[in-house]
Amino acid sequence: MLQSIDGALGKTDAAVAACRMTRTQGGQGMNIIGINAGPDLVFEQASESSLAYSHDSAAVLVRDGVVVAGMEEERLNRIKHSPKAPIEAIRFCLEQGGIGIEEVDYFAFYLSFHKVKFELELTRAGIQRYIRLAFGYELPAEKIRFVHHHIAHAFSTYAMSRFDKSLIFSVDGSGDGISGMVLTAENRTMKPLRDLTRNDSLGDFYERIIQFLGYRRFDEYKVMGLAPYGDPSVYRSVFKTFYSLLPNGNYRTHINIPLLFELCPPRKKAEPFTQQHKDIAAALQEALEDIILHIVTHFKKETNHDYLCLAGGVAHNCTMNGKLLYSGLFKDIFIQPAAHDAGAALGAALHTYHEENPGQPYIPLEHLYWGKDIGSSEEVRQAVQAWDAFVEWEYLGGNTVERTSQLLAEGNVIGWVQGRSEFGPRALGNRSIVADPRPEENKHIINAMVKMREGYRPFAPSVLEEAAEEYYEIPGETKQLPYMIFVVKVKEAKRKALGAVTHVDGTARVQTVSRSTNPKYWDLIHSFGEKTGVPILLNTSFNNNVEPIVDSVKDSIVCYLTTKLNYLVVGDFLVKKKENAQTDFLNLYPQLPQYAQLHLKRKTTASGELAAIAEIGMNYSERHPFGISLNMFTLLSKADGQRTFLEHMQEEGWIDEPRQQALAEELLELWSRRMVNLDPAAHEPLHQIYEAKMEVII
């Protein structure tokens, strides 16, 4: 059984042997992998414990205090905010570090369960279980370290900040029984000053109210983008009743959701926003900023620190971060770019290393390109060439930047995939969609092409760091904003010229690009600037609205083929779609994703008859399954990656043109929703997984 699961997860003895050989030849120091995750493997039904506390699964390898690799599991298993065990992320870290799993000195977990010993032991057993199943390795209990959730967040930001003396604030929904922690740090020593109670969680405060606006968990950033369209003063007095600011930086929350119903009807998902909804979003955003500013103002006075470090999910509120920057309270602010729980895996690894090696220096953050590399030109060529029936491609060599910048200047929207992927939630120029930042209509064009997201949400600019102050008002000592985590003011004289990347309130979520950390992206923006006079590009994550950011060359090709992007530039290859009929895609090899499940149910109709209902569901989500035709159910239940979709149809005798056209349309819809995988070549079936995927309910 271990062998079959191991094979399904993609492990090869040769790869592990190569890793061990590399370590033996080169010699390695202390290896620590930080992890956060639930206990479930990708093809297992989500357990209650997984759904309760786990999301944004990740693994980070720290060697002698230096980050060697970092990967969110969602980039590899293709589940947004994945709650699954970070098996593939761990595997990547091992391969990138050139080590075998037995050579990891410690696995550091992002929760300590310091008040609930039973939970700690259950989690330890869960980690040992998935390591055993995926790697065939019995992980000794003493190799698992548990780090307090908010200490992990705090350490992830302070240790990488360059600050010696600093106020630290970790704030999110909850972790280890509290919702935040304020600390003071000096000379590499952190001291907690206050815990924020679980009952007064600011993450929960925001999340509860966005539900009234038709949103749910992980949609907070959407409401942040909506808020500038509203007037916070309209409902300011109402929101002032939802919280109390108390002496000494204390506060209490007491949300009265029924009161919102007296203001206006709640918005259902997909319904249009009324001005009242926009005003509620604005008042909510202002309330969060008011509370946060109250807390940090008090502790600024108490500690007299000139610098602030932030982490935790609430620290992804870029508008709030900008308000703190402009407040003048601090000379500079450092925010862990992976402020959410994936960043807690980083903090757990760093904290464990420095606990074991207390005299070693902290290594400041230079960049986040810790993920997988796209490979050599030959590897990229082979990956692209596999899709020859659907794309034409050209090797650009040393002309890649010049050719791409010219296409951008001509108005094209391009998928740009280079080097190693970014760790965290932002595409920072290696897995990006890029476009001309000037025409305001580009926002609508890109939404229609690929993102399919709310039209009110802004796109971000990537600007050469040398030109940032020419276009943006950046206060204090902060001159560079490399991680797209602060909203700042666009200089008034520049706003009209940057219509696609300037929000309705005259702000932008800026990324400054350094030639030293990303020379190819810097060259692209510089070349575009020489052609247009504007050294800025519109930069948004390369994905559609249902999937994580692309990681591999294959991911990028699939996203390109299922959207309306004009071109794809991957490495030094320029890729363009061929004109294909929908039925051409029937020649691809289908297989269900490892997280998908087929359901066939019997439902009583209004007339009292039993009717068959077919669906695809996801084993990690409580969302409603997606309905499919009975014909599609029949075909996907046999899809093993060994035969084309057309061959499966022919086996059923379904060769008539109308049925082929209808099934091709349905297949492409499922592919665009990432509910089915399509490949240009046959590959090995995953029998053990597939046997558990089909459920028939009578």
XYZ file of C-alpha atoms in Angstrom:
698
model
C 0.000 0.000 0.000
C 2.831 2.422 0.839
C 4.364 1.842 -2.558
C 1.146 2.570 -4.423
C 0.461 5.823 -2.575
C 4.093 6.858 -2.934
C 3.886 6.320 -6.676
C 0.642 8.265 -6.906
C 2.333 11.235 -5.244
C 5.094 11.230 -7.809
C 8.143 10.155 -5.818
C 10.964 8.423 -7.672
C 13.841 6.544 -6.083
C 16.203 8.071 -8.634
C 15.338 11.620 -7.607
C 15.855 10.837 -3.920
C 19.135 9.092 -4.649
C 20.306 12.119 -6.623
C 19.425 14.381 -3.693
C 21.410 12.233 -1.268
C 24.386 12.099 -3.600
C 24.418 15.894 -3.882
C 24.446 16.268 -0.116
C 27.183 13.691 0.319
C 29.379 15.410 -2.240
C 28.791 18.956 -1.093
C 28.291 18.593 2.642
C 25.412 20.464 4.299
C 24.745 22.304 7.532
C 21.610 22.295 9.650
C 18.473 21.728 7.578
C 15.109 22.777 8.960
C 11.812 22.562 7.094
C 9.014 24.766 8.338
C 5.515 23.483 7.584
C 1.911 24.442 8.034
C -0.907 22.194 6.918
C -3.722 19.873 7.811
C -3.164 16.108 8.063
C -4.829 15.011 4.816
C -3.164 13.823 1.638
C -4.384 15.416 -1.554
C -6.731 12.587 -2.531
C -8.214 12.125 0.954
C -11.483 13.633 2.122
C -10.804 16.671 4.285
C -10.967 15.840 7.977
C -12.614 18.001 10.604
C -9.247 19.030 12.018
C -8.045 20.061 8.572
C -11.105 22.196 7.899
C -10.927 23.680 11.384
C -7.486 25.254 11.374
C -5.519 24.589 8.232
C -5.140 26.650 5.080
C -2.330 28.014 2.916
C -0.292 24.847 3.320
C 3.423 25.410 2.685
C 6.960 24.200 3.282
C 10.150 26.256 3.615
C 13.693 24.893 3.810
C 16.122 26.912 5.924
C 19.771 25.848 5.903
C 22.080 27.539 8.382
C 19.657 30.445 8.671
C 19.326 30.992 4.914
C 16.140 30.251 2.974
C 16.985 27.672 0.308
C 13.465 26.964 -0.930
C 9.889 27.948 -0.179
C 6.702 26.727 -1.785
C 2.994 26.929 -1.070
C 1.371 23.575 -1.681
C -1.379 25.215 -3.741
C 1.107 25.944 -6.528
C 1.711 22.204 -6.917
C -1.574 20.487 -6.046
C -3.553 23.345 -7.702
C -5.992 23.830 -4.785
C -6.407 27.492 -3.838
C -5.479 28.079 -0.177
C -4.768 24.371 0.042
C -5.468 22.787 3.456
C -3.722 19.566 2.426
C -0.497 18.135 3.803
C 2.422 19.921 2.053
C 3.812 16.749 0.499
C 4.839 18.183 -2.854
C 6.138 21.362 -1.225
C 8.333 19.271 1.089
C 9.477 17.171 -1.863
C 10.447 20.326 -3.745
C 12.389 21.637 -0.743
C 14.322 18.374 -0.491
C 15.148 18.398 -4.194
C 16.124 22.055 -4.178
C 18.303 21.494 -1.120
C 19.866 18.320 -2.515
C 19.022 16.263 0.568
C 17.041 13.203 1.556
C 14.223 13.454 4.064
C 16.249 11.695 6.748
C 18.770 14.537 6.523
C 16.279 17.132 7.732
C 17.296 17.996 11.290
C 13.909 19.369 12.335
C 10.404 19.865 10.987
C 8.998 23.040 12.542
C 5.210 23.366 12.742
C 3.401 26.719 12.920
C 1.242 25.938 15.962
C 2.248 24.912 19.480
C -1.090 23.815 20.996
C 0.536 24.905 24.255
C -2.793 24.744 26.116
C -4.099 21.513 24.570
C -1.666 18.619 24.841
C -4.079 16.233 23.111
C -4.137 18.436 19.988
C -0.353 18.577 19.978
C 0.018 14.809 20.078
C -2.695 14.362 17.468
C -0.895 16.801 15.159
C 2.475 15.131 15.754
C 0.951 11.786 14.805
C -0.655 13.348 11.737
C 2.684 14.735 10.534
C 4.390 11.396 11.110
C 1.605 9.655 9.215
C 1.788 11.716 6.052
C 5.588 11.659 6.046
C 5.440 7.870 6.352
C 2.873 7.455 3.576
C 4.485 9.864 1.138
C 8.164 9.224 1.762
C 8.324 5.801 3.424
C 10.217 7.383 6.324
C 9.506 6.983 10.030
C 9.952 10.531 11.282
C 11.260 10.505 14.877
C 9.019 12.448 17.255
C 11.979 14.477 18.505
C 12.500 15.903 15.017
C 9.146 17.707 15.166
C 9.210 21.139 16.790
C 6.111 23.164 17.566
C 6.342 26.954 17.501
C 3.641 29.251 18.875
C 1.589 30.588 15.996
C 2.141 34.283 16.678
C 5.792 33.824 17.627
C 6.251 32.198 14.196
C 4.558 35.171 12.515
C 6.524 37.665 14.600
C 9.859 35.969 14.008
C 9.231 35.740 10.259
C 9.018 39.521 10.033
C 11.541 40.696 12.641
C 14.329 38.282 11.666
C 14.159 39.377 8.013
C 13.560 43.096 8.555
C 17.063 44.606 8.949
C 15.785 46.341 12.103
C 17.531 45.858 15.435
C 15.018 47.721 17.614
C 11.420 47.333 16.531
C 7.813 47.084 17.565
C 6.315 43.830 16.238
C 2.636 43.188 15.644
C 1.242 39.800 14.589
C -2.478 40.007 13.862
C -4.862 37.587 12.133
C -8.030 35.559 12.707
C -6.651 33.257 15.377
C -3.817 30.924 16.243
C -2.959 29.111 19.461
C -6.039 30.532 21.138
C -5.366 34.233 20.518
C -5.840 36.585 17.580
C -2.679 38.616 17.806
C 0.429 39.515 19.731
C 2.336 42.765 20.266
C 6.046 42.401 20.986
C 9.085 44.572 21.486
C 12.413 43.555 19.980
C 15.933 44.718 20.559
C 19.308 43.143 19.939
C 17.759 39.929 18.526
C 15.493 39.407 21.513
C 11.689 39.505 21.247
C 9.552 40.145 24.303
C 5.739 39.812 24.217
C 3.874 42.841 25.508
C 0.256 41.866 24.946
C -1.938 39.139 23.514
C -5.094 40.026 21.581
C -7.961 37.832 22.710
C -9.725 35.405 20.422
C -13.035 37.134 21.174
C -11.693 40.425 19.810
C -10.153 38.982 16.653
C -9.702 41.664 13.997
C -9.503 39.000 11.311
C -12.888 37.675 12.414
C -14.227 41.233 12.741
C -13.502 41.868 9.064
C -14.632 38.441 7.908
C -17.986 38.534 9.696
C -18.972 41.795 8.079
C -17.827 40.887 4.565
C -20.275 37.984 4.724
C -23.030 40.599 4.770
C -21.537 41.877 1.499
C -21.772 38.444 -0.141
C -18.177 37.397 0.462
C -16.506 34.743 2.567
C -13.170 33.672 3.953
C -10.185 34.667 1.789
C -12.231 37.406 0.068
C -11.093 40.192 2.397
C -8.878 41.751 -0.278
C -11.898 42.138 -2.559
C -13.688 44.280 0.002
C -10.498 46.293 0.526
C -10.635 47.107 -3.203
C -14.336 47.979 -3.016
C -13.994 50.373 -0.072
C -12.654 53.388 -2.042
C -15.930 53.482 -3.997
C -17.815 54.159 -0.772
C -18.065 56.973 1.739
C -17.077 55.832 5.255
C -18.873 58.750 6.893
C -22.295 57.399 5.864
C -22.161 54.509 8.334
C -19.331 55.703 10.559
C -21.592 56.193 13.564
C -22.994 52.675 13.146
C -19.567 51.080 12.927
C -18.387 53.059 15.956
C -20.876 50.960 17.931
C -19.166 47.769 16.707
C -15.985 48.424 18.683
C -14.650 50.403 21.631
C -11.211 52.000 21.877
C -10.034 51.713 25.477
C -7.091 53.194 27.371
C -3.562 51.797 26.957
C -4.116 50.514 23.424
C -6.898 48.156 24.457
C -10.094 47.691 22.481
C -13.163 45.498 22.345
C -15.301 44.358 19.421
C -19.062 43.872 19.696
C -20.484 43.495 16.231
C -24.238 43.800 15.877
C -24.940 42.099 12.553
C -28.750 42.542 12.830
C -28.134 46.283 12.810
C -26.684 45.978 9.314
C -29.969 44.478 8.133
C -31.658 47.687 9.203
C -29.353 49.671 6.922
C -29.882 47.757 3.695
C -30.541 44.237 2.381
C -27.530 41.929 2.520
C -25.923 41.243 -0.815
C -26.084 37.730 -2.189
C -23.176 36.333 -4.143
C -23.087 37.594 -7.760
C -25.656 40.291 -7.081
C -24.671 43.864 -8.036
C -23.340 46.191 -5.357
C -25.498 49.064 -4.249
C -23.957 52.309 -3.046
C -25.002 51.253 0.457
C -22.849 48.113 0.172
C -19.912 50.242 -0.969
C -20.412 52.601 1.964
C -20.445 49.642 4.369
C -17.166 48.394 2.863
C -15.664 51.868 3.315
C -16.820 52.086 6.931
C -15.481 48.589 7.660
C -12.078 49.436 6.193
C -11.946 52.677 8.191
C -12.907 50.825 11.391
C -10.079 48.312 10.959
C -7.585 51.104 10.347
C -8.902 53.003 13.380
C -8.389 50.018 15.706
C -4.960 49.106 14.339
C -3.745 52.703 14.555
C -5.029 52.912 18.145
C -3.026 49.823 19.124
C 0.263 50.728 17.474
C 0.086 54.377 18.587
C -0.045 53.279 22.211
C 2.819 50.819 21.886
C 4.875 53.296 19.896
C 4.662 55.637 22.896
C 5.334 52.831 25.365
C 8.412 51.478 23.583
C 9.596 54.582 21.718
C 10.462 52.363 18.734
C 11.020 54.060 15.400
C 10.402 50.914 13.368
C 7.476 48.524 12.999
C 7.307 44.900 11.813
C 3.958 43.391 10.808
C 2.785 39.863 10.007
C -0.356 37.753 10.158
C -3.236 37.613 7.711
C -4.535 41.097 8.592
C -1.160 42.488 7.489
C -2.206 41.664 3.906
C -4.591 44.611 4.100
C -2.448 46.797 1.862
C -4.627 49.884 2.283
C -4.223 49.707 6.061
C -0.483 49.281 5.579
C -0.364 52.419 3.471
C -2.225 54.386 6.150
C 0.348 53.255 8.716
C 3.135 54.309 6.368
C 1.649 57.789 5.943
C 0.861 58.168 9.654
C 4.419 59.280 10.395
C 4.497 57.140 13.542
C 7.463 55.139 12.285
C 10.528 55.890 10.211
C 10.043 52.630 8.332
C 7.753 49.608 8.328
C 8.613 46.054 7.294
C 5.782 43.675 6.481
C 6.481 40.013 5.901
C 5.331 39.646 2.245
C 3.967 36.170 2.984
C 2.168 37.550 6.026
C -0.480 34.799 6.023
C -0.058 31.307 7.434
C 2.311 30.199 4.684
C 4.690 32.778 6.150
C 4.246 31.188 9.557
C 5.977 28.092 8.135
C 8.909 30.362 7.302
C 8.862 31.872 10.792
C 8.696 28.454 12.463
C 11.771 27.282 10.526
C 13.774 30.435 11.263
C 12.790 30.419 14.937
C 13.805 26.782 15.358
C 17.154 27.369 13.654
C 18.031 30.337 15.834
C 16.901 28.516 18.979
C 19.423 25.829 18.114
C 22.073 28.346 16.994
C 21.584 31.454 19.157
C 24.749 33.209 18.038
C 24.114 33.138 14.312
C 23.170 36.341 12.438
C 19.756 37.072 11.009
C 19.682 37.166 7.216
C 17.556 40.049 5.871
C 15.028 39.366 3.138
C 16.364 40.127 -0.342
C 13.684 38.566 -2.544
C 10.993 35.888 -2.637
C 12.075 33.844 -5.673
C 12.299 30.640 -3.674
C 10.084 28.386 -5.811
C 10.600 26.027 -8.733
C 12.650 27.066 -11.735
C 11.120 26.627 -15.188
C 14.237 24.705 -16.241
C 16.749 24.959 -19.047
C 15.868 26.229 -22.509
C 15.781 22.638 -23.741
C 13.389 21.610 -20.950
C 11.139 24.575 -21.710
C 11.238 23.769 -25.428
C 10.144 20.185 -24.785
C 7.301 21.315 -22.518
C 6.056 23.811 -25.104
C 6.556 21.471 -28.044
C 4.290 18.877 -26.419
C 1.402 21.255 -27.224
C 2.339 21.696 -30.888
C -1.183 20.817 -32.012
C -2.502 23.890 -30.191
C 0.292 26.485 -30.174
C 2.983 27.820 -32.428
C 6.189 28.971 -30.803
C 9.404 30.784 -31.540
C 12.755 30.824 -29.741
C 13.746 34.443 -29.148
C 17.154 33.941 -27.550
C 18.712 37.264 -26.600
C 15.831 39.169 -28.199
C 13.206 38.164 -25.610
C 13.028 41.454 -23.730
C 13.015 43.639 -26.851
C 10.355 41.572 -28.618
C 8.109 41.313 -25.547
C 8.310 45.022 -24.728
C 7.369 45.837 -28.323
C 4.325 43.557 -28.130
C 3.318 45.234 -24.860
C 3.729 48.690 -26.361
C 1.442 47.579 -29.189
C -1.303 46.809 -26.650
C -0.951 43.048 -26.169
C -1.569 41.300 -22.851
C 1.075 38.682 -22.129
C 1.695 35.835 -19.711
C 5.296 36.245 -18.498
C 6.955 33.176 -16.918
C 10.618 33.250 -15.920
C 13.075 31.653 -13.478
C 11.990 30.531 -10.034
C 8.440 31.165 -8.852
C 7.625 33.546 -6.035
C 6.809 32.458 -2.487
C 3.616 33.999 -1.181
C 0.403 35.376 -2.672
C 1.861 37.944 -5.086
C 3.205 37.505 -8.600
C 6.361 39.634 -8.550
C 7.462 39.379 -12.160
C 8.197 35.665 -12.598
C 4.644 34.301 -12.853
C 2.822 37.416 -14.021
C 0.370 38.725 -16.564
C 1.791 42.001 -17.862
C 0.304 44.796 -19.941
C 0.505 48.494 -20.771
C -0.383 50.447 -17.566
C -1.643 53.537 -19.390
C -5.058 52.879 -21.015
C -7.793 52.682 -18.381
C -9.703 50.236 -20.572
C -6.927 47.666 -20.032
C -8.522 46.884 -16.665
C -11.698 45.758 -18.387
C -9.853 44.034 -21.231
C -7.786 41.891 -18.862
C -10.814 41.016 -16.752
C -12.625 39.827 -19.873
C -9.573 37.938 -21.118
C -8.589 35.965 -18.079
C -9.345 37.155 -14.566
C -13.163 37.181 -14.714
C -13.098 39.119 -11.475
C -15.023 42.069 -10.104
C -14.576 45.149 -12.271
C -13.982 47.455 -9.293
C -10.759 45.733 -8.225
C -7.551 47.533 -9.181
C -4.495 46.155 -10.944
C -1.028 46.802 -9.559
C 1.946 48.547 -11.164
C 5.531 47.291 -11.336
C 7.870 50.284 -11.545
C 11.649 50.509 -11.836
C 12.915 51.333 -8.357
C 14.937 54.207 -9.802
C 11.735 55.853 -11.069
C 9.385 55.106 -8.167
C 9.515 58.541 -6.538
C 8.804 60.216 -9.860
C 5.362 58.582 -9.929
C 4.465 57.749 -6.321
C 4.429 59.514 -2.954
C 6.547 57.266 -0.715
C 6.964 58.714 2.804
C 9.688 58.477 5.425
C 12.768 56.305 5.055
C 10.815 53.832 2.945
C 12.029 54.336 -0.613
C 11.441 50.912 -2.116
C 8.304 48.758 -1.998
C 9.380 45.493 -3.629
C 6.611 43.178 -2.425
C 3.352 44.828 -3.533
C 2.057 45.068 0.030
C 1.564 48.824 0.524
C -1.041 51.034 -1.111
C 0.462 54.479 -1.742
C -0.633 57.675 -3.458
C -0.012 58.165 -7.147
C 1.282 61.669 -7.771
C -1.624 63.700 -9.040
C 0.146 64.756 -12.225
C 0.743 61.084 -13.127
C -2.686 59.602 -12.413
C -4.263 60.229 -15.799
C -1.268 58.704 -17.586
C -1.544 55.514 -15.492
C -5.234 54.787 -15.937
C -4.950 50.982 -15.814
C -3.046 50.888 -12.503
C -4.476 53.849 -10.574
C -7.439 53.121 -8.312
C -10.510 55.326 -8.056
C -9.047 57.098 -4.990
C -5.747 57.929 -6.728
C -3.726 55.131 -5.117
C -1.833 52.053 -6.279
C -0.457 48.858 -4.728
C 3.089 49.355 -5.945
C 5.916 46.918 -6.639
C 9.321 48.516 -7.107
C 11.598 46.321 -9.222
C 15.326 46.033 -8.594
C 17.853 45.178 -11.257
C 19.866 43.221 -8.694
C 17.051 40.846 -7.652
C 15.175 40.411 -10.954
C 17.324 41.639 -13.869
C 15.158 40.212 -16.653
C 11.948 41.776 -15.367
C 13.804 45.054 -14.759
C 15.089 44.938 -18.341
C 11.553 44.322 -19.651
C 10.139 47.330 -17.802
C 13.123 49.475 -18.811
C 12.730 48.492 -22.452
C 9.008 49.279 -22.310
C 9.852 52.619 -20.727
C 12.263 53.480 -23.527
C 9.492 52.850 -26.061
C 6.684 54.640 -24.225
C 8.280 57.032 -21.767
C 6.673 55.156 -18.849
C 8.978 52.703 -16.954
C 6.004 50.859 -15.475
C 4.019 47.723 -16.321
C 0.629 46.504 -15.198
C 1.358 43.327 -13.248
C -1.244 40.829 -12.064
C -0.916 37.204 -11.054
C -0.852 34.649 -13.866
C -3.944 32.579 -13.145
C -7.634 32.565 -13.863
C -10.293 33.149 -11.222
C -10.518 29.546 -9.975
C -6.895 28.451 -9.615
C -3.692 29.404 -7.785
C -0.922 31.278 -9.576
C 0.710 29.100 -12.230
C 3.980 27.440 -11.287
C 5.216 25.126 -14.031
C 5.554 25.637 -17.767
C 2.622 23.261 -18.205
C 0.490 25.299 -15.794
C 1.199 28.417 -17.825
C 0.308 26.758 -21.129
C -2.962 25.392 -19.724
C -3.901 28.811 -18.329
C -2.942 30.450 -21.628
C -5.045 28.005 -23.672
C -8.103 28.432 -21.435
C -8.024 32.256 -21.429
C -7.864 34.973 -24.067
C -4.341 36.222 -23.417
C -2.629 37.399 -26.597
C 0.758 35.768 -26.039
C 2.737 33.672 -23.599
C 6.452 34.299 -23.041
C 8.032 31.468 -21.073
C 11.784 31.638 -20.696
C 12.995 32.749 -24.117
C 10.071 31.228 -26.034
C 7.237 33.240 -27.529
C 4.031 31.177 -27.682
C 0.889 31.967 -29.667
C -2.352 29.998 -29.970
C -3.272 28.214 -33.171
C -6.774 28.390 -34.557
C -8.380 25.224 -33.216
C -11.903 23.902 -33.304
C -13.346 22.952 -29.922
C -13.510 19.330 -31.025
C -9.713 19.310 -31.517
C -9.396 19.234 -27.736
C -11.096 15.833 -27.689
C -7.711 14.462 -28.786
C -6.220 15.302 -25.388
C -5.844 12.733 -22.593
C -8.260 13.380 -19.688
C -7.818 12.583 -16.034
C -9.513 13.854 -12.908
C -7.408 15.964 -10.533
C -6.446 14.094 -7.396
C -8.830 16.197 -5.322
C -11.902 15.666 -7.549
C -14.734 13.233 -6.911
C -17.494 12.039 -9.208
C -20.981 11.746 -7.743
C -24.051 10.070 -9.226
C -27.225 10.688 -7.264
C -30.882 9.794 -7.605
C -33.218 12.713 -7.108
C -37.005 12.732 -6.963
C -38.492 15.116 -9.499
C -41.627 17.230 -9.045
C -43.611 14.487 -10.783
C -42.382 11.910 -8.280
C -40.020 10.119 -10.650
C -36.403 9.298 -9.873
C -33.849 11.126 -12.024
C -30.081 10.627 -12.171
C -27.955 13.663 -11.267
C -24.220 13.682 -12.041
C -21.711 16.042 -10.377
C -18.043 16.708 -9.777
C -17.175 17.626 -6.195
C -13.961 18.547 -4.402
C -12.763 16.643 -1.356
C -11.482 19.786 0.375
C -14.521 22.018 0.116
C -18.043 22.191 1.429
C -19.131 24.151 -1.635
C -21.821 22.735 -3.876
C -20.571 20.259 -6.484
C -20.627 21.249 -10.147
C -23.286 19.585 -12.298
C -22.237 17.605 -15.368
C -24.068 15.610 -18.013
C -24.586 11.883 -17.606
C -22.523 11.333 -20.747
C -19.647 13.302 -19.219
C -19.967 11.287 -16.013
C -19.670 8.053 -18.001
C -16.555 9.233 -19.818
C -14.768 10.747 -16.827
C -15.385 7.663 -14.731
C -13.109 5.846 -17.206
C -10.578 8.647 -17.725
C -7.241 7.169 -16.724
C -4.793 9.257 -18.722
C -4.137 6.368 -21.100
C -6.636 7.177 -23.849
C -7.863 10.370 -25.437
C -11.285 11.725 -24.695
C -12.238 10.969 -28.296
C -11.171 7.339 -27.895
C -13.401 7.047 -24.827
C -16.287 8.461 -26.872
C -15.656 6.063 -29.730
C -15.654 3.165 -27.284
C -19.171 4.224 -26.263
C -20.198 4.531 -29.912
C -20.682 8.297 -29.608
C -19.269 9.389 -32.941
C -22.019 11.722 -34.178
C -20.943 15.328 -34.690
C -23.594 17.014 -32.473
C -22.644 14.882 -29.480
C -18.929 15.484 -30.067
C -19.501 19.234 -30.220
C -21.616 19.274 -27.076
C -19.136 17.173 -25.102
C -16.202 19.253 -26.375
C -17.879 22.424 -25.068
C -18.598 20.793 -21.720
C -15.058 19.409 -21.474
C -13.499 22.813 -22.154
C -15.709 24.375 -19.494
C -14.576 21.792 -16.946
C -10.949 22.300 -18.007
C -11.195 26.057 -17.573
C -12.619 25.454 -14.087
C -9.733 23.021 -13.363
C -12.171 20.182 -12.650
C -10.482 17.963 -15.180
C -6.880 17.731 -16.366
C -6.079 17.426 -20.063
C -2.669 16.388 -21.348
C -1.217 16.178 -24.854
C 0.265 12.720 -24.189
C -0.680 9.595 -22.285
C 0.604 9.120 -18.752
C 0.424 6.513 -16.037
C -2.959 5.992 -14.349
C -3.325 6.435 -10.595
C -5.465 3.390 -9.900
C -5.445 3.459 -6.124
C -6.621 7.042 -6.062
C -9.253 6.663 -8.711
C -10.949 3.754 -7.000
C -11.844 6.114 -4.160
C -13.006 8.941 -6.354
C -16.342 7.765 -7.665
C -19.317 7.724 -5.356
C -22.764 6.505 -6.292
C -25.567 7.579 -3.964
C -28.984 6.056 -4.465
